[in-house]
XYZ file of C-alpha atoms in Angstrom:
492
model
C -1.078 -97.435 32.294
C 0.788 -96.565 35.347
C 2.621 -93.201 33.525
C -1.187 -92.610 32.408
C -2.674 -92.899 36.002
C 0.255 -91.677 38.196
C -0.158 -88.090 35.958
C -4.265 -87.811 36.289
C -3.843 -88.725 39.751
C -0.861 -86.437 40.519
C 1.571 -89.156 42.170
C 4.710 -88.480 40.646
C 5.320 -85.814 43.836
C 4.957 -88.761 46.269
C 7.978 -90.234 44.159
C 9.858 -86.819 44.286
C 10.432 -86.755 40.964
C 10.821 -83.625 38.886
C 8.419 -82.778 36.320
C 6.302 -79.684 35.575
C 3.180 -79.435 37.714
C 2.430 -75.542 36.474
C 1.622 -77.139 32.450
C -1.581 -78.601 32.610
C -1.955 -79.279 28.970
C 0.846 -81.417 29.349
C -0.023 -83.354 31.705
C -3.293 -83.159 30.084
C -1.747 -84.430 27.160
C 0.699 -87.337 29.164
C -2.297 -88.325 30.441
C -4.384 -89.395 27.251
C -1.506 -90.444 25.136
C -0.600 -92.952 27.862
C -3.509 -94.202 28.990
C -4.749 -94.401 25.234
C -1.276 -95.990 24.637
C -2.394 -98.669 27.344
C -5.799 -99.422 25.964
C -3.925 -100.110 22.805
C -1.784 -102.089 23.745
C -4.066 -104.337 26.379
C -6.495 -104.405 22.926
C -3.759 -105.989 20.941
C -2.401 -108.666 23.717
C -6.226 -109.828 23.353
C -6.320 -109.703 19.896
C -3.280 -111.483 19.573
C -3.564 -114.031 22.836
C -7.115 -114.534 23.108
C -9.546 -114.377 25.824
C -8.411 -117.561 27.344
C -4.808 -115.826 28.234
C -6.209 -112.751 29.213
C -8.189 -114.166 31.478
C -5.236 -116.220 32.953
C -3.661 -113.126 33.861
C -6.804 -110.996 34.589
C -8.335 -113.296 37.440
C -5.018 -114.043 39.750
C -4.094 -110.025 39.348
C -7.693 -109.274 40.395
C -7.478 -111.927 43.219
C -4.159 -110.686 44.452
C -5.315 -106.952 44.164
C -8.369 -107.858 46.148
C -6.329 -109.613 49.075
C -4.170 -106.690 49.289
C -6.733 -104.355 49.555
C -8.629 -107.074 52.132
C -4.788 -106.650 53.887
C -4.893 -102.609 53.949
C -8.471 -102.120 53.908
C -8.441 -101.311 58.013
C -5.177 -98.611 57.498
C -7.346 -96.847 54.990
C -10.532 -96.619 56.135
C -8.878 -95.600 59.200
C -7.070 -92.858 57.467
C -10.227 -91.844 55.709
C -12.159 -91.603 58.557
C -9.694 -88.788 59.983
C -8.926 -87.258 57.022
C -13.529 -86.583 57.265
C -13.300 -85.818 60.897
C -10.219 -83.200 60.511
C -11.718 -81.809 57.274
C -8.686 -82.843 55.044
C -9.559 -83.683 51.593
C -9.429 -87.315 50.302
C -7.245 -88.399 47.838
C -4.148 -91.094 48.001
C -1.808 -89.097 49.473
C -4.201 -88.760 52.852
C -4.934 -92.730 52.337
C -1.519 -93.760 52.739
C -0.173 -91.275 55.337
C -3.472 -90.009 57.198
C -4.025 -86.995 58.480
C -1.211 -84.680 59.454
C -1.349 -82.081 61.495
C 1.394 -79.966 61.490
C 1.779 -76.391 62.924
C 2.044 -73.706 59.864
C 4.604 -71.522 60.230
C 3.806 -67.376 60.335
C 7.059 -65.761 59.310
C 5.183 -62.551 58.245
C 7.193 -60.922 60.813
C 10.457 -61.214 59.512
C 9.924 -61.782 55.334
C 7.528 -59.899 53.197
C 4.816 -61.166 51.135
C 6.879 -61.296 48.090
C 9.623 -63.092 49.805
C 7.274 -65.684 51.052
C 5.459 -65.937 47.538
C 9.438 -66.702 46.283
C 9.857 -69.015 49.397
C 6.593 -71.176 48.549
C 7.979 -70.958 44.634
C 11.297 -72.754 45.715
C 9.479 -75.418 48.149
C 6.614 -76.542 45.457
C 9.435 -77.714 43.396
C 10.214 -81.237 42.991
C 12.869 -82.758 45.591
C 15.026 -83.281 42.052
C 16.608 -80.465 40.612
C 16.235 -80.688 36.681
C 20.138 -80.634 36.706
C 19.383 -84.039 38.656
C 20.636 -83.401 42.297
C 18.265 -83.619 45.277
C 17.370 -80.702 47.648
C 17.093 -82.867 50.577
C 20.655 -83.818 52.133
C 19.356 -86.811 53.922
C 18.862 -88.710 50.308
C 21.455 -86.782 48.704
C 24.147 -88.983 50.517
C 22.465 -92.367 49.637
C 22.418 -90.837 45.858
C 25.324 -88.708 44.854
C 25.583 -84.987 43.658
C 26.740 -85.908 40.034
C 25.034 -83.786 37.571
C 22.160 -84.718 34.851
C 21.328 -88.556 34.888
C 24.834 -89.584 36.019
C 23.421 -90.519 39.259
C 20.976 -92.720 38.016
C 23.126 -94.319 35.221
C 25.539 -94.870 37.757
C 23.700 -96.827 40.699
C 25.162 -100.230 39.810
C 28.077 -98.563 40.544
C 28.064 -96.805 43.047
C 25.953 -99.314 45.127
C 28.324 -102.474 44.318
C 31.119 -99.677 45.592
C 29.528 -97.781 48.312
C 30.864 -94.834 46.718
C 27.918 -92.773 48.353
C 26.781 -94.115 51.673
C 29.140 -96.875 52.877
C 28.367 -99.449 55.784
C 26.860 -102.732 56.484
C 23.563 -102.077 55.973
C 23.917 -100.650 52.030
C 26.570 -103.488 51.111
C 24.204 -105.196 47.942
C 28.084 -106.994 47.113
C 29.361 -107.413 43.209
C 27.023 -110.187 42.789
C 24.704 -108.694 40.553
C 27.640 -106.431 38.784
C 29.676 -109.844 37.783
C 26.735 -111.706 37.594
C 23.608 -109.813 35.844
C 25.241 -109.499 32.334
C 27.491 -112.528 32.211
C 24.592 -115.202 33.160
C 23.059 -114.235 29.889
C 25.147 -115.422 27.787
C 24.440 -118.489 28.395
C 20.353 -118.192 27.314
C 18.566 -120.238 24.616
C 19.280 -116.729 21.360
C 18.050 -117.501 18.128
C 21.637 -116.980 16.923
C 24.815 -116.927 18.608
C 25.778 -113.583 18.004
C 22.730 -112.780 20.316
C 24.728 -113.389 23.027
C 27.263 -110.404 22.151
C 24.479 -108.399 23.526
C 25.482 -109.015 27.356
C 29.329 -108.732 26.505
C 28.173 -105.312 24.908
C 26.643 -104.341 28.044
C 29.537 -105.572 30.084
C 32.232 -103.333 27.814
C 29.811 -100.232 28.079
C 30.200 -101.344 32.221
C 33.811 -101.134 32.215
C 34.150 -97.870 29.991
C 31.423 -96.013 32.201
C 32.159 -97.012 35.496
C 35.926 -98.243 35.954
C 38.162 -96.937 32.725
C 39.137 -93.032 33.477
C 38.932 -91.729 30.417
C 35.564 -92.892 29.476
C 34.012 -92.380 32.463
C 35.150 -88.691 32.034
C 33.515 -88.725 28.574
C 30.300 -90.356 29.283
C 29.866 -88.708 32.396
C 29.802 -85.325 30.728
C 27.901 -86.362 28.283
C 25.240 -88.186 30.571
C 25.668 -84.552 32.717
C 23.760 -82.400 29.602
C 20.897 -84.722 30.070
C 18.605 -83.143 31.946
C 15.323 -83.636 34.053
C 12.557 -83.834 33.293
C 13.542 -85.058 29.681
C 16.054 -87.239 31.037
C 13.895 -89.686 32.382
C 13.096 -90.722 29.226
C 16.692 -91.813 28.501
C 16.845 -93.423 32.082
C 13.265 -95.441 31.012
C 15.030 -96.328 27.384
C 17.714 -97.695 29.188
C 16.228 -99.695 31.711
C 13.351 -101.187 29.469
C 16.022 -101.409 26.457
C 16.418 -105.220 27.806
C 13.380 -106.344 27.946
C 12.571 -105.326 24.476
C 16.145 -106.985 23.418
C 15.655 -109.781 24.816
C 11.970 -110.408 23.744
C 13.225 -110.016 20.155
C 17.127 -111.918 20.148
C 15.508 -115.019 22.310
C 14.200 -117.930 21.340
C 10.120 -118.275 21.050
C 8.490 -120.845 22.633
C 10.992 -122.204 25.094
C 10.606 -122.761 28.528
C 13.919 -121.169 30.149
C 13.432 -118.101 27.803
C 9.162 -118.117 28.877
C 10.269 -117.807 32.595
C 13.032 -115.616 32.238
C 11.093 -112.788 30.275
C 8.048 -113.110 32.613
C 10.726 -112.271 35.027
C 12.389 -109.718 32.898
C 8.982 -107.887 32.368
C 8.763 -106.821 36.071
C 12.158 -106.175 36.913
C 12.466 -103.510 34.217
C 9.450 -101.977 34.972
C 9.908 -101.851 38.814
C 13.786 -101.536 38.225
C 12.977 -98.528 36.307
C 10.678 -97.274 39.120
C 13.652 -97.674 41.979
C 15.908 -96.024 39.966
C 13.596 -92.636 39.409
C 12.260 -92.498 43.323
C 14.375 -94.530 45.370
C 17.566 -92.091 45.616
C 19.827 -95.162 45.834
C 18.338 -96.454 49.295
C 18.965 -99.893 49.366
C 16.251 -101.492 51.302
C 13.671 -99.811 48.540
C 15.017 -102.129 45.952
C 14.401 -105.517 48.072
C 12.122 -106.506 45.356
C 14.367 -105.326 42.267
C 17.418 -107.992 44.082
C 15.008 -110.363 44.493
C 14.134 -110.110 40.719
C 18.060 -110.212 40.162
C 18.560 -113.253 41.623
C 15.456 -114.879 39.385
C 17.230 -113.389 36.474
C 20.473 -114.820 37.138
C 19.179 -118.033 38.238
C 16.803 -118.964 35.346
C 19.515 -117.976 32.989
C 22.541 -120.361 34.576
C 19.388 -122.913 34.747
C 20.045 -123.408 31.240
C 23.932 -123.443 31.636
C 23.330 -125.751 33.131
C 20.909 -128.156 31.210
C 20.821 -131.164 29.076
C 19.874 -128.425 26.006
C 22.332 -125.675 27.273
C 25.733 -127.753 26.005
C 27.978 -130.369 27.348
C 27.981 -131.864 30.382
C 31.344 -130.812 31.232
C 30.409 -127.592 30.118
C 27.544 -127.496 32.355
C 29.523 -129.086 35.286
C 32.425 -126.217 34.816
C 29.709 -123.281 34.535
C 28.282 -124.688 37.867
C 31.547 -125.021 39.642
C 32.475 -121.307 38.378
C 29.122 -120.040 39.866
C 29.813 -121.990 43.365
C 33.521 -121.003 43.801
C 32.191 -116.935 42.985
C 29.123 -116.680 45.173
C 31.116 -118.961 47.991
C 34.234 -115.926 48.058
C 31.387 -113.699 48.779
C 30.125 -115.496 51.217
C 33.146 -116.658 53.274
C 34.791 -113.122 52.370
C 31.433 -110.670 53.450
C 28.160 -112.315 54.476
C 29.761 -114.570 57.039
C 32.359 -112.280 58.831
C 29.349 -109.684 58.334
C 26.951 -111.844 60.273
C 29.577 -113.147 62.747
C 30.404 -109.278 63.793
C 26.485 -108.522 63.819
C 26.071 -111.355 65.929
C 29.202 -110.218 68.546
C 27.378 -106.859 68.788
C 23.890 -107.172 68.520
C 21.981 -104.524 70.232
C 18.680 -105.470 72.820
C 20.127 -108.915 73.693
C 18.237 -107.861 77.319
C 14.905 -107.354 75.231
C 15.420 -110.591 73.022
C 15.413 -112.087 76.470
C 12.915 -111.188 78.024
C 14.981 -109.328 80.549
C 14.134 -105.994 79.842
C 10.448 -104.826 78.802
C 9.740 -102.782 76.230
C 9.936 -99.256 77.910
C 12.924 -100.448 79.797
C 14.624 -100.893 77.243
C 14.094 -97.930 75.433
C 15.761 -95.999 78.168
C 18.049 -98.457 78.537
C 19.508 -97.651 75.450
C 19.009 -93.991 75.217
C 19.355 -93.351 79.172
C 19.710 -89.328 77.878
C 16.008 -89.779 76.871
C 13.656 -89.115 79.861
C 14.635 -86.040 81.113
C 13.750 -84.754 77.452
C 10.411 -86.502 77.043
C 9.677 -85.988 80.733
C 9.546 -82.417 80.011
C 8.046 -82.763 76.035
C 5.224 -85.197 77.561
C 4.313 -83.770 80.142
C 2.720 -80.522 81.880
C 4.815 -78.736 84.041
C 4.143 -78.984 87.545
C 2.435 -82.289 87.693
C 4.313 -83.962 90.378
C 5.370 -86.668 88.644
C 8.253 -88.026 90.688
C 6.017 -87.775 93.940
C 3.378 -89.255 92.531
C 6.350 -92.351 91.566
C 6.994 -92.749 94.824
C 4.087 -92.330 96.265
C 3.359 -95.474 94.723
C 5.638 -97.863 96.363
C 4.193 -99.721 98.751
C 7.294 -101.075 100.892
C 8.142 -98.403 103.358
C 11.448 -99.214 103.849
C 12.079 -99.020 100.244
C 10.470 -95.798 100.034
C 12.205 -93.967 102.788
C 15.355 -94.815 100.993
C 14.327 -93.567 98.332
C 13.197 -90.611 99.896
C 16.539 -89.908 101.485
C 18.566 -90.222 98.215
C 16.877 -87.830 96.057
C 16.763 -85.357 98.799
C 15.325 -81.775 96.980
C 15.952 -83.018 93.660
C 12.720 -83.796 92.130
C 14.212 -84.432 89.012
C 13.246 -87.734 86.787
C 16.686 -88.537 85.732
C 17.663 -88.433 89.359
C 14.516 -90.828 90.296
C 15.672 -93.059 87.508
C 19.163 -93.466 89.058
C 18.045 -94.298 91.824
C 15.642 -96.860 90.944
C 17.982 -98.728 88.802
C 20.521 -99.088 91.716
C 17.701 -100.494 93.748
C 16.341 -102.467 91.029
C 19.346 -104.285 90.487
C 21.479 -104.928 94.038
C 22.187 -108.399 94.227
C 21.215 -109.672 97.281
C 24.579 -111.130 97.990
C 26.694 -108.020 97.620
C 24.612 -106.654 100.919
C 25.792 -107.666 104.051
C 24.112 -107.475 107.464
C 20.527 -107.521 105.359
C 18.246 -110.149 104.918
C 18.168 -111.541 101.307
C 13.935 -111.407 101.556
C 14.438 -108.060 102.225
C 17.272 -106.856 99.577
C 14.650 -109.210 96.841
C 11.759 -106.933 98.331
C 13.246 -103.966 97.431
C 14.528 -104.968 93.867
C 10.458 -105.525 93.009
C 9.348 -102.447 94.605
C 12.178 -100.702 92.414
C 11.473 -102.145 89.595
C 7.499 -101.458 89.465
C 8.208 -98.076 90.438
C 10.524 -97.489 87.419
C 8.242 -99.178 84.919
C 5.766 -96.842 86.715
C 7.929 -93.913 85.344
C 8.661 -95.127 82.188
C 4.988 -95.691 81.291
C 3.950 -92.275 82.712
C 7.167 -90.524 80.621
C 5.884 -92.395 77.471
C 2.034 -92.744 77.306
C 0.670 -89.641 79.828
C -2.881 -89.216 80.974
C -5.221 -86.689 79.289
C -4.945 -84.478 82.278
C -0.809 -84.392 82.252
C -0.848 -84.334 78.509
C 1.804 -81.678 76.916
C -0.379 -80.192 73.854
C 2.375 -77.331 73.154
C 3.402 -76.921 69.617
C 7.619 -77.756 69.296
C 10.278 -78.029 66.867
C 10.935 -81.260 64.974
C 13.915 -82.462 67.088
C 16.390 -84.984 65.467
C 14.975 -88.920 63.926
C 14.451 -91.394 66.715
C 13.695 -89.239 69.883
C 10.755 -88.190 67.728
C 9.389 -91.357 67.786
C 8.477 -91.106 71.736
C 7.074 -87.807 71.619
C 3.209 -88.049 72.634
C 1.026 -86.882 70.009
C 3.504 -85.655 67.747
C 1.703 -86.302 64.578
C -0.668 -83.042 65.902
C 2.102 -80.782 68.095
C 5.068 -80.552 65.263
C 5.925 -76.951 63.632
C 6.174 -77.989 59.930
C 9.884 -78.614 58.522
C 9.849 -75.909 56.341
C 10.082 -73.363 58.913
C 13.934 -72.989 59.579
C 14.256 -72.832 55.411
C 11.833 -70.415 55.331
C 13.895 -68.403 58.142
């Protein structure tokens, strides 16, 4: 069902994966056979469950689907709206994102029309290259550059190791590695030689990933499996386990019931992160959550009266403890202890700082840049500032310090010195007076910021600009509406 309706609906762009959107028939084709496929198999789960258990999993998916869309309903409606009052067509990818209204690009000047026809060849391709390396470099280093469906094959890997994008922030640890085949040896199989299933999957581990000349051997071979046929291997592979296990488990039991519920959904979605995720760790939240379910329901049973022995049980639980305790005492708590040294905005957390203060706090190199992307040129902004403070004393000195210069970042320097004399390190003035001049200072300043950040209709900037880096665009007044689209230093 969701292969079936992501092809009629054309959403496998929005995943940037690669597959052909010039064949019609077969997508045509894709289309039918999976949504036929789906009716199929939703016919046979109530032929073979019954209305009764149908309907136990029909109602609390309809109730949850209509409190989500309860949830989003405003961010869409909103979206739709603009989409009607810009003229943009309606469809999901204007739902999620709204309206965008980026400046096209006319590079007639410099490239012919066959040129541009080639250009707008290249761009309508999938971000995925069908030898399985992405065209954008700001995924690629999350993902890798190994050829065919090495990359994807390989994301236990190279996650566990950072071999990609190292830091904090992407650290998932080896718990899932060590832990997500060997916990499964320990469910309820219908034989014992079941269980030689997860030690299967743990030799194929250590040949793919860590032995050199079987990595070099599987590699290649993974590397002639290409895209778009290659995400059928990827999908063989990452559902393979939920079709083992369904079969090599025992029926009926109530570890094995929870686990495969469990199973079900981590496959699927697992199989969904791995296609459109490009190794970004924060995609997967869900997928680790899932992990930990999977490796917790199946040491449940190690656990158990009906897993084994009580000593058994006792030494599987004191093997689990002393493993996820090194991680913690050897990462997540040094980790946390060195976030917790440096942590960034303690002034904001405090109340200290307000929001626009602290922006510029941080990126002091900020408001002469948005001063001039924000804002009109010419509309007296910093005399307008002080124009606005009230204490005359204060104002006169700040008159005298920024002497010609009508600059913001000059204003700002000087505010900030006012703003935040101590009273005591001023001799010869009156405390009231030194506390007077730290409030007039500091309104004045928020006064800027606010103006810098949010500015009137009337000193509005509405001229068109380059995209300029990640986070300054963030502060850029209508930017949604004033941004030359991406493509335009490819196309040059």
């Amino acid at each position: 069902m969701f292969v079936g309706s992501f092809t009629a609906l054309d959403l496998w762009g929005m995943l940037n994966v690669n597959y052909p959107k010039d064949d019609p028939a077969l997508l045509s084709a894709v289309t039918v056979i999976s949504l036929g496929g789906a009716a199929a198999l939703f016919g046979y789960a109530f032929w073979k469950r019954g209305k009764a258990a149908v309907q136990g999993v029909a109602v609390p998916l309809l109730i949850f689907a209509a409190s989500a869309g309860a949830a989003f309903s405003p961010w869409l409606v909103k979206n739709a709206s603009e989409a009607v009052r810009y003229g943009s067509p309606i469809h999901v990818g204007t739902l999620l994102n709204g309206t965008l209204f980026p400046v096209p690009a006319d590079v007639r000047t410099v490239r012919t029309e066959s040129e541009l026809d080639a250009i707008d060849r290249i761009n309508a391709d999938a971000a995925m290259s069908a030898s399985g390396k992405t065209t954008n470099e700001d995924l690629g280093r999350y993902f890798g550059y190994e050829n065919g469906i090495n990359n994807y094959l390989k994301l236990p890997f190279n996650l566990t190791y950072q071999r990609n994008q190292p830091g904090e922030y992407t650290e998932i640890t080896f718990v899932f590695l060590v832990f997500l085949p060997a916990a499964f040896v320990f469910l309820a199989y219908r034989h014992p030689a079941f269980a030689l299933a997860p030690v299967a999957v743990i030799a194929f581990e250590y040949f793919y990933f860590f032995n050199p000349y079987g990595s070099v051997a599987l590699t290649k071979f993974f590397s002639d499996i290409l895209l778009p046929g290659g995400y059928l291997v990827i999908a063989a592979i990452t559902l393979l386990p939920l079709l083992g296990f369904h079969f090599a488990l025992e029926k009926n039991h109530a570890h094995n019931e929870r686990f495969l519920a469990n199973l079900a959904f981590l496959c699927f979605y697992g199989f969904v992160f791995v296609i459109a995720a490009y190794g970004i760790v924060w995609y997967g939240i869900a997928v680790y959550v899932l992990m930990f379910a999977a490796i917790a329901l199946s040491l449940e049973r190690a656990v158990s009266e009906d897993g084994g022995s009580s000593q058994g049980g006792f030494l599987t639980a004191l093997t689990v403890f002393a493993i996820v305790m090194t991680y913690f005492f050897q990462s997540a708590i040094p980790h946390g202890w060195k976030n917790f040294r440096g942590a960034g905005f303690s002034d904001y957390k405090a109340s200290k700082l307000s929001q626009e203060e602290a922006i510029f706090a941080s990126h002091p190199d900020y408001l002469p840049a948005l001063a001039t992307l924000n804002l009109k040129g010419g509309t007296g902004l910093v005399d307008r500032i002080v124009g606005s403070i009230s204490d005359p004393a204060t104002k006169a000195i700040v008159l005298e310090n920024l002497g010609n210069d009508r600059g913001v970042d000059k204003l700002q320097q000087i505010l900030d010195q006012m703003a935040e004399t101590s009273p005591e390190s001023v001799s010869g003035i009156p405390p009231e007076r030194i506390r007077t001049m730290n409030s007039e200072a500091k309104k004045a300043r928020t006064l800027l910021f606010e103006s810098v950040l949010y500015p009137k209709p009337e000193d509005r900037n509405g001229e068109t600009i380059y995209r300029i880096g990640t986070f300054l665009t963030y502060f850029i007044s209508e930017n949604r509406k004033r941004y030359l689209e991406d493509s335009l230093v490819q196309s040059f």
